[in-house]
CSV table of C-alpha atoms and ligand atoms in Angstrom, one decimal:
chain,number,residue,atom,x,y,z
A,1,MET,CA,17.5,-97.1,-17.7
A,2,TRP,CA,17.2,-100.9,-18.1
A,3,GLN,CA,16.2,-100.5,-13.9
A,4,ASP,CA,13.1,-98.8,-14.8
A,5,PHE,CA,11.6,-101.5,-15.8
A,6,ASP,CA,10.7,-105.3,-14.6
A,7,ILE,CA,9.8,-107.1,-18.4
A,8,LEU,CA,12.1,-106.8,-21.3
A,9,ILE,CA,10.4,-108.2,-25.2
A,10,VAL,CA,13.2,-109.4,-28.0
A,11,GLY,CA,11.1,-108.4,-30.8
A,12,ALA,CA,8.0,-106.7,-31.2
A,13,GLY,CA,6.6,-108.9,-33.6
A,14,LEU,CA,3.0,-111.3,-32.7
A,15,SER,CA,4.6,-112.6,-29.1
A,16,GLY,CA,6.7,-110.7,-28.6
A,17,ALA,CA,3.4,-108.0,-28.7
A,18,VAL,CA,1.3,-110.6,-27.1
A,19,LEU,CA,3.7,-110.6,-24.5
A,20,ALA,CA,4.3,-107.1,-24.2
A,21,GLU,CA,0.2,-106.2,-23.3
A,22,ARG,CA,-0.4,-109.1,-22.1
A,23,TYR,CA,2.3,-107.9,-19.0
A,24,ALA,CA,1.7,-105.0,-19.2
A,25,ALA,CA,-2.4,-105.3,-18.2
A,26,ILE,CA,-0.9,-106.8,-15.1
A,27,GLY,CA,1.0,-104.2,-14.2
A,28,LYS,CA,4.5,-104.8,-15.5
A,29,LYS,CA,6.2,-101.8,-17.0
A,30,ILE,CA,8.2,-103.1,-20.5
A,31,LEU,CA,10.8,-102.7,-22.9
A,32,VAL,CA,10.7,-104.8,-26.1
A,33,LEU,CA,13.4,-103.7,-28.2
A,34,GLU,CA,13.2,-103.7,-32.5
A,35,LYS,CA,16.1,-104.3,-34.3
A,36,ARG,CA,13.9,-103.5,-37.2
A,37,ASP,CA,12.4,-99.4,-37.7
A,38,HIS,CA,8.6,-101.0,-37.5
A,39,ILE,CA,6.9,-103.0,-35.1
A,40,GLY,CA,5.0,-105.8,-36.4
A,41,GLY,CA,8.0,-108.4,-36.8
A,42,ASN,CA,6.5,-110.1,-40.4
A,43,CYS,CA,2.5,-109.0,-40.3
A,44,TYR,CA,4.0,-105.0,-40.7
A,45,ASP,CA,1.9,-103.2,-43.3
A,46,GLU,CA,1.7,-100.0,-44.5
A,47,VAL,CA,-0.6,-97.8,-47.5
A,48,ASN,CA,1.2,-97.3,-51.1
A,49,SER,CA,0.7,-94.1,-52.6
A,50,ALA,CA,-2.4,-96.1,-54.8
A,51,GLY,CA,-3.9,-96.9,-51.2
A,52,ILE,CA,-3.1,-100.3,-52.1
A,53,ARG,CA,-2.3,-101.7,-48.4
A,54,VAL,CA,1.0,-103.9,-48.9
A,55,SER,CA,2.0,-106.7,-46.3
A,56,ARG,CA,5.9,-104.9,-47.0
A,57,TYR,CA,7.0,-110.0,-45.6
A,58,GLY,CA,4.1,-111.4,-47.4
A,59,ALA,CA,1.4,-111.4,-47.5
A,60,HIS,CA,-1.0,-112.2,-44.3
A,61,LEU,CA,-4.3,-114.1,-43.7
A,62,PHE,CA,-5.6,-114.8,-40.2
A,63,HIS,CA,-7.4,-117.9,-39.6
A,64,THR,CA,-8.7,-119.4,-36.4
A,65,ASN,CA,-10.7,-122.1,-34.3
A,66,ASP,CA,-9.4,-121.2,-31.2
A,67,GLU,CA,-12.6,-118.6,-29.1
A,68,GLU,CA,-9.6,-117.2,-26.8
A,69,VAL,CA,-7.9,-116.8,-29.9
A,70,ASN,CA,-10.2,-114.5,-31.9
A,71,THR,CA,-12.0,-113.0,-28.3
A,72,TYR,CA,-8.1,-111.1,-27.9
A,73,ILE,CA,-6.9,-110.0,-31.8
A,74,HIS,CA,-10.4,-108.2,-31.3
A,75,ARG,CA,-9.5,-106.0,-28.3
A,76,PHE,CA,-7.7,-104.2,-31.0
A,77,GLY,CA,-9.5,-103.1,-33.5
A,78,GLU,CA,-12.0,-104.1,-35.9
A,79,TRP,CA,-12.0,-107.1,-38.0
A,80,VAL,CA,-13.4,-108.2,-41.6
A,81,PRO,CA,-14.0,-111.7,-42.8
A,82,TYR,CA,-12.8,-113.0,-45.4
A,83,GLU,CA,-12.6,-115.9,-46.9
A,84,HIS,CA,-8.7,-116.5,-48.7
A,85,ARG,CA,-8.7,-117.5,-52.5
A,86,VAL,CA,-5.9,-119.4,-53.6
A,87,LEU,CA,-5.6,-120.5,-57.2
A,88,SER,CA,-2.4,-122.6,-58.7
A,89,LYS,CA,-1.3,-122.2,-62.9
A,90,VAL,CA,-0.8,-125.6,-64.2
A,91,SER,CA,0.4,-124.8,-68.0
A,92,ARG,CA,-2.1,-122.3,-68.5
A,93,THR,CA,-4.7,-123.4,-66.3
A,94,TYR,CA,-6.2,-123.0,-63.6
A,95,VAL,CA,-7.2,-124.8,-60.5
A,96,PRO,CA,-8.2,-124.6,-57.5
A,97,LEU,CA,-6.1,-124.8,-54.4
A,98,PRO,CA,-6.5,-127.0,-52.2
A,99,VAL,CA,-7.2,-130.2,-54.7
A,100,ASN,CA,-10.5,-130.0,-54.4
A,101,ILE,CA,-13.5,-132.4,-57.3
A,102,HIS,CA,-12.7,-128.9,-59.5
A,103,THR,CA,-9.4,-129.3,-59.8
A,104,VAL,CA,-9.3,-132.9,-60.9
A,105,ASN,CA,-11.4,-132.2,-63.6
A,106,LYS,CA,-10.3,-129.4,-64.6
A,107,LEU,CA,-6.1,-131.1,-64.9
A,108,PHE,CA,-7.3,-134.6,-66.4
A,109,LYS,CA,-11.1,-134.0,-67.5
A,110,THR,CA,-12.6,-135.8,-65.4
A,111,ASP,CA,-16.6,-135.2,-64.5
A,112,ILE,CA,-16.8,-135.7,-61.1
A,113,GLN,CA,-19.8,-134.8,-60.0
A,114,THR,CA,-19.8,-135.7,-56.0
A,115,PRO,CA,-17.3,-136.9,-52.5
A,116,ASP,CA,-18.5,-140.1,-53.6
A,117,GLU,CA,-17.1,-140.2,-57.5
A,118,MET,CA,-14.0,-137.8,-55.9
A,119,GLN,CA,-13.6,-140.9,-53.4
A,120,CYS,CA,-13.3,-143.4,-55.7
A,121,TRP,CA,-11.1,-141.9,-58.0
A,122,LEU,CA,-8.4,-141.2,-54.9
A,123,ASP,CA,-8.5,-144.1,-54.6
A,124,GLU,CA,-7.3,-145.4,-57.5
A,125,HIS,CA,-4.0,-143.0,-57.3
A,126,GLN,CA,-3.6,-142.7,-53.7
A,127,VAL,CA,-0.2,-144.8,-52.4
A,128,THR,CA,-0.5,-146.5,-49.7
A,129,TYR,CA,1.7,-146.6,-46.6
A,130,PRO,CA,2.0,-149.4,-43.6
A,131,HIS,CA,2.8,-145.9,-42.1
A,132,GLN,CA,1.5,-143.4,-41.2
A,133,PRO,CA,3.9,-140.5,-43.8
A,134,ARG,CA,6.7,-140.0,-42.7
A,135,THR,CA,8.1,-137.0,-45.3
A,136,SER,CA,6.3,-134.5,-47.3
A,137,GLU,CA,6.8,-137.4,-50.3
A,138,GLU,CA,4.5,-140.2,-48.5
A,139,LEU,CA,2.6,-138.0,-47.0
A,140,GLY,CA,1.9,-136.0,-50.8
A,141,LEU,CA,1.3,-139.8,-52.7
A,142,SER,CA,-0.5,-140.8,-49.9
A,143,ARG,CA,-3.0,-138.2,-50.0
A,144,PHE,CA,-3.3,-136.6,-53.2
A,145,GLY,CA,-1.2,-139.7,-55.4
A,146,ARG,CA,1.1,-139.7,-57.3
A,147,VAL,CA,0.1,-137.4,-60.4
A,148,LEU,CA,-1.6,-134.1,-58.8
A,149,TYR,CA,1.5,-134.3,-56.4
A,150,GLN,CA,3.3,-134.5,-59.2
A,151,LYS,CA,1.8,-131.3,-60.6
A,152,LEU,CA,0.8,-128.7,-57.9
A,153,PHE,CA,3.2,-130.6,-55.1
A,154,LEU,CA,6.8,-132.5,-55.2
A,155,PRO,CA,8.2,-128.8,-58.1
A,156,TYR,CA,6.4,-126.3,-55.6
A,157,THR,CA,7.9,-127.8,-52.8
A,158,GLN,CA,11.6,-127.6,-54.6
A,159,LYS,CA,11.6,-124.1,-56.0
A,160,GLN,CA,9.6,-122.9,-51.6
A,161,TRP,CA,12.2,-124.7,-49.9
A,162,GLU,CA,14.9,-126.0,-52.3
A,163,ARG,CA,15.3,-129.5,-51.8
A,164,HIS,CA,12.5,-132.7,-52.5
A,165,PRO,CA,9.9,-133.2,-50.3
A,166,LYS,CA,11.2,-136.9,-48.9
A,167,HIS,CA,13.8,-134.5,-47.3
A,168,LEU,CA,10.9,-132.9,-45.2
A,169,ASP,CA,9.0,-133.1,-42.8
A,170,ALA,CA,5.0,-134.5,-43.7
A,171,SER,CA,3.9,-131.9,-42.1
A,172,VAL,CA,4.8,-129.3,-44.3
A,173,ILE,CA,3.0,-130.5,-47.4
A,174,GLY,CA,0.2,-131.2,-44.7
A,175,ARG,CA,-0.4,-127.7,-44.5
A,176,ILE,CA,-2.3,-128.5,-47.3
A,177,PRO,CA,-5.6,-130.2,-47.1
A,178,LEU,CA,-7.4,-132.5,-49.8
A,179,ARG,CA,-11.6,-131.9,-50.3
A,180,LEU,CA,-14.0,-134.5,-51.4
A,181,SER,CA,-16.8,-131.1,-52.0
A,182,THR,CA,-15.8,-127.9,-54.5
A,183,ASP,CA,-15.2,-125.9,-50.9
A,184,ASP,CA,-12.0,-123.7,-52.6
A,185,ARG,CA,-11.7,-121.9,-49.6
A,186,TYR,CA,-8.2,-122.1,-48.2
A,187,PHE,CA,-8.5,-122.1,-45.1
A,188,THR,CA,-12.2,-123.7,-43.1
A,189,ASP,CA,-11.5,-122.0,-39.9
A,190,LYS,CA,-14.4,-120.6,-38.2
A,191,TYR,CA,-13.0,-117.0,-38.2
A,192,GLN,CA,-10.9,-115.5,-40.6
A,193,TYR,CA,-10.3,-112.2,-41.5
A,194,LEU,CA,-8.4,-108.8,-42.8
A,195,PRO,CA,-7.9,-106.9,-40.5
A,196,LYS,CA,-9.6,-103.1,-41.4
A,197,HIS,CA,-6.9,-100.9,-40.5
A,198,GLY,CA,-4.6,-103.2,-41.1
A,199,TYR,CA,-1.6,-104.6,-39.0
A,200,THR,CA,1.3,-102.5,-38.4
A,201,SER,CA,-1.9,-100.7,-36.9
A,202,PHE,CA,-3.5,-104.2,-35.0
A,203,PHE,CA,-0.3,-103.7,-33.1
A,204,GLU,CA,-0.2,-100.7,-32.6
A,205,LYS,CA,-3.4,-100.7,-30.8
A,206,MET,CA,-1.5,-103.6,-28.4
A,207,LEU,CA,1.8,-101.7,-28.2
A,208,ARG,CA,0.1,-98.4,-27.3
A,209,HIS,CA,0.3,-98.8,-23.5
A,210,PRO,CA,1.5,-96.4,-20.9
A,211,ARG,CA,4.3,-98.9,-19.6
A,212,ILE,CA,5.0,-100.2,-22.7
A,213,LYS,CA,8.1,-98.6,-23.9
A,214,VAL,CA,9.3,-100.4,-27.7
A,215,MET,CA,12.9,-98.9,-29.2
A,216,LEU,CA,13.5,-99.4,-32.6
A,217,ASN,CA,16.4,-99.8,-34.8
A,218,SER,CA,18.3,-101.4,-31.6
A,219,ASP,CA,18.9,-105.3,-31.2
A,220,TYR,CA,19.0,-106.8,-28.1
A,221,PHE,CA,23.0,-108.4,-29.1
A,222,ASP,CA,24.5,-105.0,-29.3
A,223,LEU,CA,22.5,-103.7,-26.5
A,224,LYS,CA,23.8,-107.4,-24.3
A,225,GLU,CA,26.7,-105.9,-22.9
A,226,GLN,CA,25.9,-103.1,-21.4
A,227,ILE,CA,22.2,-104.6,-20.0
A,228,GLU,CA,24.4,-107.5,-18.8
A,229,GLN,CA,26.8,-104.7,-17.3
A,230,SER,CA,23.7,-102.4,-15.0
A,231,ASN,CA,22.4,-105.4,-13.3
A,232,GLN,CA,25.1,-104.4,-10.5
A,233,GLU,CA,22.7,-103.2,-8.3
A,234,ARG,CA,19.7,-106.0,-8.4
A,235,ARG,CA,22.2,-108.1,-8.7
A,236,THR,CA,21.1,-109.3,-5.3
A,237,SER,CA,17.6,-108.4,-5.2
A,238,ARG,CA,17.5,-110.6,-8.3
A,239,GLY,CA,19.2,-114.1,-7.5
A,240,SER,CA,21.9,-114.9,-10.5
A,241,SER,CA,20.7,-113.4,-12.8
A,242,ASN,CA,22.4,-112.3,-15.3
A,243,HIS,CA,20.3,-109.6,-16.2
A,244,PRO,CA,18.3,-107.0,-14.4
A,245,PHE,CA,14.9,-108.0,-15.0
A,246,GLU,CA,12.1,-110.1,-13.9
A,247,LYS,CA,11.9,-111.4,-16.7
A,248,ILE,CA,13.3,-111.4,-20.4
A,249,PHE,CA,11.6,-112.8,-23.2
A,250,TYR,CA,13.3,-113.2,-26.6
A,251,THR,CA,11.8,-114.0,-30.3
A,252,GLY,CA,14.4,-114.2,-32.1
A,253,PRO,CA,16.5,-117.5,-33.8
A,254,ILE,CA,17.1,-119.8,-30.9
A,255,ASP,CA,20.0,-120.5,-32.0
A,256,GLN,CA,21.9,-116.9,-32.7
A,257,PHE,CA,20.8,-116.5,-29.1
A,258,PHE,CA,23.0,-119.0,-28.1
A,259,GLU,CA,25.5,-118.6,-30.6
A,260,PHE,CA,26.7,-114.6,-29.5
A,261,GLN,CA,27.0,-116.7,-26.1
A,262,GLN,CA,29.5,-119.7,-27.7
A,263,LYS,CA,28.2,-122.4,-26.4
A,264,LEU,CA,26.4,-124.5,-29.1
A,265,GLY,CA,27.9,-124.5,-33.2
A,266,SER,CA,25.3,-125.2,-35.7
A,267,THR,CA,22.6,-123.3,-37.3
A,268,LEU,CA,20.4,-123.7,-38.0
A,269,GLU,CA,18.1,-123.6,-41.3
A,270,TYR,CA,15.6,-121.0,-43.1
A,271,ARG,CA,14.1,-120.3,-45.8
A,272,SER,CA,13.8,-116.3,-46.8
A,273,LEU,CA,12.4,-114.6,-49.0
A,274,ARG,CA,12.8,-111.8,-52.0
A,275,PHE,CA,10.5,-109.6,-53.1
A,276,GLU,CA,9.6,-109.4,-56.7
A,277,PRO,CA,6.6,-105.6,-56.7
A,278,GLU,CA,5.4,-104.9,-60.1
A,279,TRP,CA,2.6,-102.9,-61.3
A,280,TYR,CA,0.4,-102.8,-64.8
A,281,GLU,CA,-2.6,-101.1,-65.7
A,282,LEU,CA,-5.5,-102.1,-65.8
A,283,PRO,CA,-7.7,-101.7,-69.5
A,284,SER,CA,-10.8,-100.9,-67.8
A,285,ARG,CA,-13.8,-103.5,-68.7
A,286,LYS,CA,-10.8,-105.9,-65.6
A,287,THR,CA,-10.9,-105.0,-62.2
A,288,PHE,CA,-8.2,-107.3,-61.2
A,289,TRP,CA,-5.3,-108.1,-63.0
A,290,GLN,CA,-5.1,-111.8,-61.6
A,291,PRO,CA,-8.5,-113.6,-61.3
A,292,ALA,CA,-7.9,-114.2,-57.1
A,293,ALA,CA,-5.3,-112.8,-54.5
A,294,VAL,CA,-2.6,-115.4,-54.8
A,295,ILE,CA,-1.2,-117.4,-57.4
A,296,ASN,CA,0.7,-120.3,-57.3
A,297,TYR,CA,3.4,-121.5,-59.7
A,298,PRO,CA,4.4,-124.7,-59.2
A,299,SER,CA,6.2,-125.4,-61.9
A,300,LEU,CA,10.2,-125.3,-62.3
A,301,ARG,CA,10.0,-122.9,-66.1
A,302,VAL,CA,8.3,-120.0,-63.0
A,303,PRO,CA,11.4,-119.3,-61.0
A,304,PHE,CA,9.0,-117.5,-57.8
A,305,THR,CA,6.5,-119.6,-55.7
A,306,ARG,CA,3.7,-117.2,-56.4
A,307,THR,CA,2.1,-113.9,-57.1
A,308,VAL,CA,0.2,-111.2,-54.6
A,309,GLU,CA,-2.5,-108.9,-56.8
A,310,TYR,CA,-3.0,-107.1,-53.1
A,311,LYS,CA,-6.2,-104.9,-54.5
A,312,HIS,CA,-7.6,-108.6,-54.1
A,313,LEU,CA,-7.4,-108.3,-49.9
A,314,THR,CA,-7.5,-104.2,-49.7
A,315,GLN,CA,-11.3,-104.4,-51.5
A,316,VAL,CA,-12.3,-106.7,-48.9
A,317,VAL,CA,-12.0,-104.0,-46.3
A,318,ASP,CA,-12.4,-100.7,-49.0
A,319,PRO,CA,-14.3,-101.9,-51.9
A,320,GLY,CA,-13.6,-97.6,-53.3
A,321,ILE,CA,-10.0,-99.2,-54.5
A,322,ALA,CA,-12.2,-101.2,-57.0
A,323,HIS,CA,-12.1,-98.1,-59.1
A,324,GLN,CA,-8.3,-98.0,-59.0
A,325,ARG,CA,-6.6,-98.6,-62.4
A,326,ARG,CA,-3.4,-98.9,-61.2
A,327,THR,CA,-2.8,-102.8,-60.1
A,328,LEU,CA,0.2,-104.2,-58.3
A,329,VAL,CA,1.6,-107.5,-58.1
A,330,ILE,CA,4.2,-109.2,-55.8
A,331,LYS,CA,6.1,-112.3,-56.8
A,332,GLU,CA,7.7,-113.8,-53.9
A,333,TYR,CA,11.1,-116.4,-54.4
A,334,SER,CA,11.8,-118.2,-51.4
A,335,ILE,CA,16.0,-118.1,-51.3
A,336,SER,CA,18.6,-119.4,-48.6
A,337,HIS,CA,19.6,-116.2,-46.9
A,338,GLY,CA,17.9,-113.3,-45.8
A,339,GLU,CA,16.3,-112.2,-42.6
A,340,PRO,CA,14.8,-115.5,-41.9
A,341,TYR,CA,10.9,-116.4,-42.4
A,342,TYR,CA,10.5,-119.9,-42.1
A,343,PRO,CA,12.4,-123.3,-40.0
A,344,VAL,CA,13.0,-125.9,-42.2
A,345,PRO,CA,11.2,-128.8,-40.2
A,346,ASN,CA,13.1,-131.5,-41.4
A,347,ALA,CA,14.8,-134.7,-39.2
A,348,ARG,CA,18.9,-132.9,-38.8
A,349,ASN,CA,17.5,-129.0,-38.0
A,350,GLN,CA,15.0,-131.1,-35.5
A,351,SER,CA,17.8,-132.9,-33.5
A,352,LEU,CA,19.4,-129.7,-33.4
A,353,TYR,CA,16.8,-127.2,-32.5
A,354,GLU,CA,15.8,-130.2,-29.0
A,355,ASP,CA,19.6,-129.6,-28.3
A,356,TYR,CA,19.1,-125.8,-28.4
A,357,ARG,CA,16.3,-126.6,-26.2
A,358,ARG,CA,18.1,-128.1,-23.4
A,359,HIS,CA,20.2,-125.2,-23.2
A,360,ALA,CA,17.0,-122.3,-23.6
A,361,GLU,CA,14.8,-124.4,-20.8
A,362,GLN,CA,18.0,-124.3,-18.2
A,363,LEU,CA,18.1,-120.6,-18.4
A,364,SER,CA,14.4,-120.0,-17.6
A,365,GLN,CA,15.8,-121.5,-13.7
A,366,GLU,CA,16.9,-116.9,-15.3
A,367,GLY,CA,14.4,-115.8,-15.9
A,368,ILE,CA,15.3,-116.3,-19.8
A,369,TYR,CA,11.9,-117.3,-21.8
A,370,PHE,CA,12.3,-118.0,-25.4
A,371,VAL,CA,8.9,-117.6,-27.8
A,372,GLY,CA,7.5,-117.8,-31.0
A,373,ARG,CA,7.7,-119.1,-34.5
A,374,LEU,CA,11.9,-118.5,-34.4
A,375,ALA,CA,12.6,-119.1,-31.0
A,376,ASN,CA,10.5,-121.6,-30.5
A,377,TYR,CA,11.5,-123.2,-33.9
A,378,LYS,CA,8.4,-123.7,-35.2
A,379,TYR,CA,5.9,-122.8,-38.5
A,380,PHE,CA,3.8,-121.5,-36.5
A,381,ASN,CA,0.8,-119.6,-38.6
A,382,MET,CA,-0.5,-116.6,-36.8
A,383,ASP,CA,-3.1,-118.3,-34.3
A,384,GLN,CA,-1.1,-120.4,-33.2
A,385,ALA,CA,1.5,-117.6,-32.6
A,386,ILE,CA,-0.4,-115.5,-29.9
A,387,LYS,CA,-2.2,-118.6,-28.6
A,388,ASN,CA,1.9,-119.6,-28.0
A,389,ALA,CA,2.3,-116.8,-26.3
A,390,LEU,CA,-1.1,-116.2,-23.7
A,391,GLU,CA,0.1,-119.6,-23.2
A,392,LEU,CA,3.3,-119.2,-21.3
A,393,PHE,CA,1.6,-115.9,-19.5
A,394,HIS,CA,-0.8,-118.8,-18.9
A,395,GLN,CA,1.6,-120.7,-17.3
A,396,LEU,CA,4.4,-118.3,-15.5
A,397,GLU,CA,1.4,-115.4,-14.0
A,398,GLY,CA,-1.6,-117.8,-14.2
A,399,ARG,CA,-5.5,-116.8,-15.8
A,400,VAL,CA,-5.2,-113.2,-14.4
A,401,HIS,CA,-8.3,-110.9,-14.3
A,402,THR,CA,-6.6,-107.5,-14.9
A,403,GLU,CA,-8.7,-104.0,-15.1
A,404,LYS,CA,-10.9,-103.3,-17.9
A,405,ASP,CA,-9.3,-106.5,-19.2
A,406,VAL,CA,-13.1,-107.7,-20.6
A,407,TYR,CA,-11.2,-110.8,-22.3
A,408,TYR,CA,-10.8,-112.6,-19.0
A,409,ALA,CA,-14.2,-111.3,-17.7
B,1,UDP,N1,2.4,-126.5,-51.1
B,1,UDP,C1,3.4,-127.4,-52.4
B,1,UDP,N2,2.2,-126.5,-53.8
B,1,UDP,C2,1.4,-125.2,-53.7
B,1,UDP,C3,1.0,-125.0,-51.5
B,1,UDP,C4,1.3,-125.1,-50.9
B,1,UDP,O1,3.7,-127.8,-52.5
B,1,UDP,O2,0.8,-124.7,-53.6
B,1,UDP,C5,3.3,-127.3,-50.6
B,1,UDP,C6,4.6,-126.4,-49.8
B,1,UDP,O3,5.7,-127.3,-49.7
B,1,UDP,C7,4.2,-125.0,-49.3
B,1,UDP,C8,3.3,-125.9,-48.2
B,1,UDP,O4,2.9,-126.6,-49.0
B,1,UDP,O5,5.4,-124.5,-48.3
B,1,UDP,C9,2.6,-125.0,-47.4
B,1,UDP,O6,2.0,-124.4,-48.5
B,1,UDP,P1,1.7,-122.7,-47.5
B,1,UDP,O7,1.2,-122.4,-48.5
B,1,UDP,O8,0.3,-123.1,-46.2
B,1,UDP,O9,2.7,-122.0,-47.3
B,1,UDP,P2,2.9,-120.6,-46.1
B,1,UDP,O10,1.4,-119.8,-47.5
B,1,UDP,O11,3.5,-120.4,-45.3
B,1,UDP,O12,4.4,-120.0,-47.5
């Protein structure tokens, strides 16, 4: 049966789905192995009994400036414009995040009115270094100044990553910009949307193709031996590779791949999340439980990092949900064990990853490629994951024009 397919993809998340879709479009037969019982990776969502769409692995907000990615996603269902806003709760006060003029005014009872005044306030507080910020601590202190860093970033980061920001790459806190204006949008990208029918439907559309077969509940590592054994017939025609496929795309954690081959001993660190759902009955004068879709809790006295009230998000695509009296709020706890969600960007992990990457690169001679957040050990946003998979496809196959391929037309 393995011989019936040209391409094997391990993982039905974003990277796997994009590659499956692209390869099917150029006539290849694709097998996708997914160890979970559903497609969509961590973007997977479903509608609950109250009609609220909930992401099983935490809220996903799509945003991009990339024209190619934007065109690509629109081939797989409707997207509804949505600009995400986040509030951070400091003591009893909600302040906008990213930091803007209102954040400073609310926290420090200032009366900043203009970008110039905001810049003056920052000039008094920002810490300067003779070099580019190397750690998240340096980045936080130099971008936001000590008082904001200590209130909004230091404790939150400690909770999220279970380490001091000085032990994290600058890129982590660097994800959060600073605004000299009153703009309170979480992202300023040109394109920001929610999928009208949810992320799962978006994945279904990508993977629905006569040449794509998805096998759920199928762990690649359980099947690996079987796959390799079935290679005898194809071995001669496929050169020296140890598998019967033209190409394999692996999207799981890169160190797991090599542990099974027992080539390298050390494991990379990942952070995981635990979700605690809470239902609330809203009083008739209230539409929502909390004032924004996401509330961050920087205080170390609060054990969770943020809460998500999904009704805010569902309402964008289904305004009728506003009348729903029940609402679901999910508390998000950061944990060190469990399903890997985030790579932990720091010097130790980066150098270990480089070792793995060198081994991974050699495997490309056998047609094995590593792609995605876990296999590339990169803190990709959704659009970056899509872009990365598209670029790998272009690199391997060229910029092909396929039948009905509006996207490339
Ligand atoms: N961060 C913070 N305080 C906040 C929000 C974010 O210190 O209120 C830091 C924290 O280290 C976090 C990083 O910025 O991990 C990136 O935040 P983002 O919202 O992008 O995280 P994600 O949504 O990817 O979990």
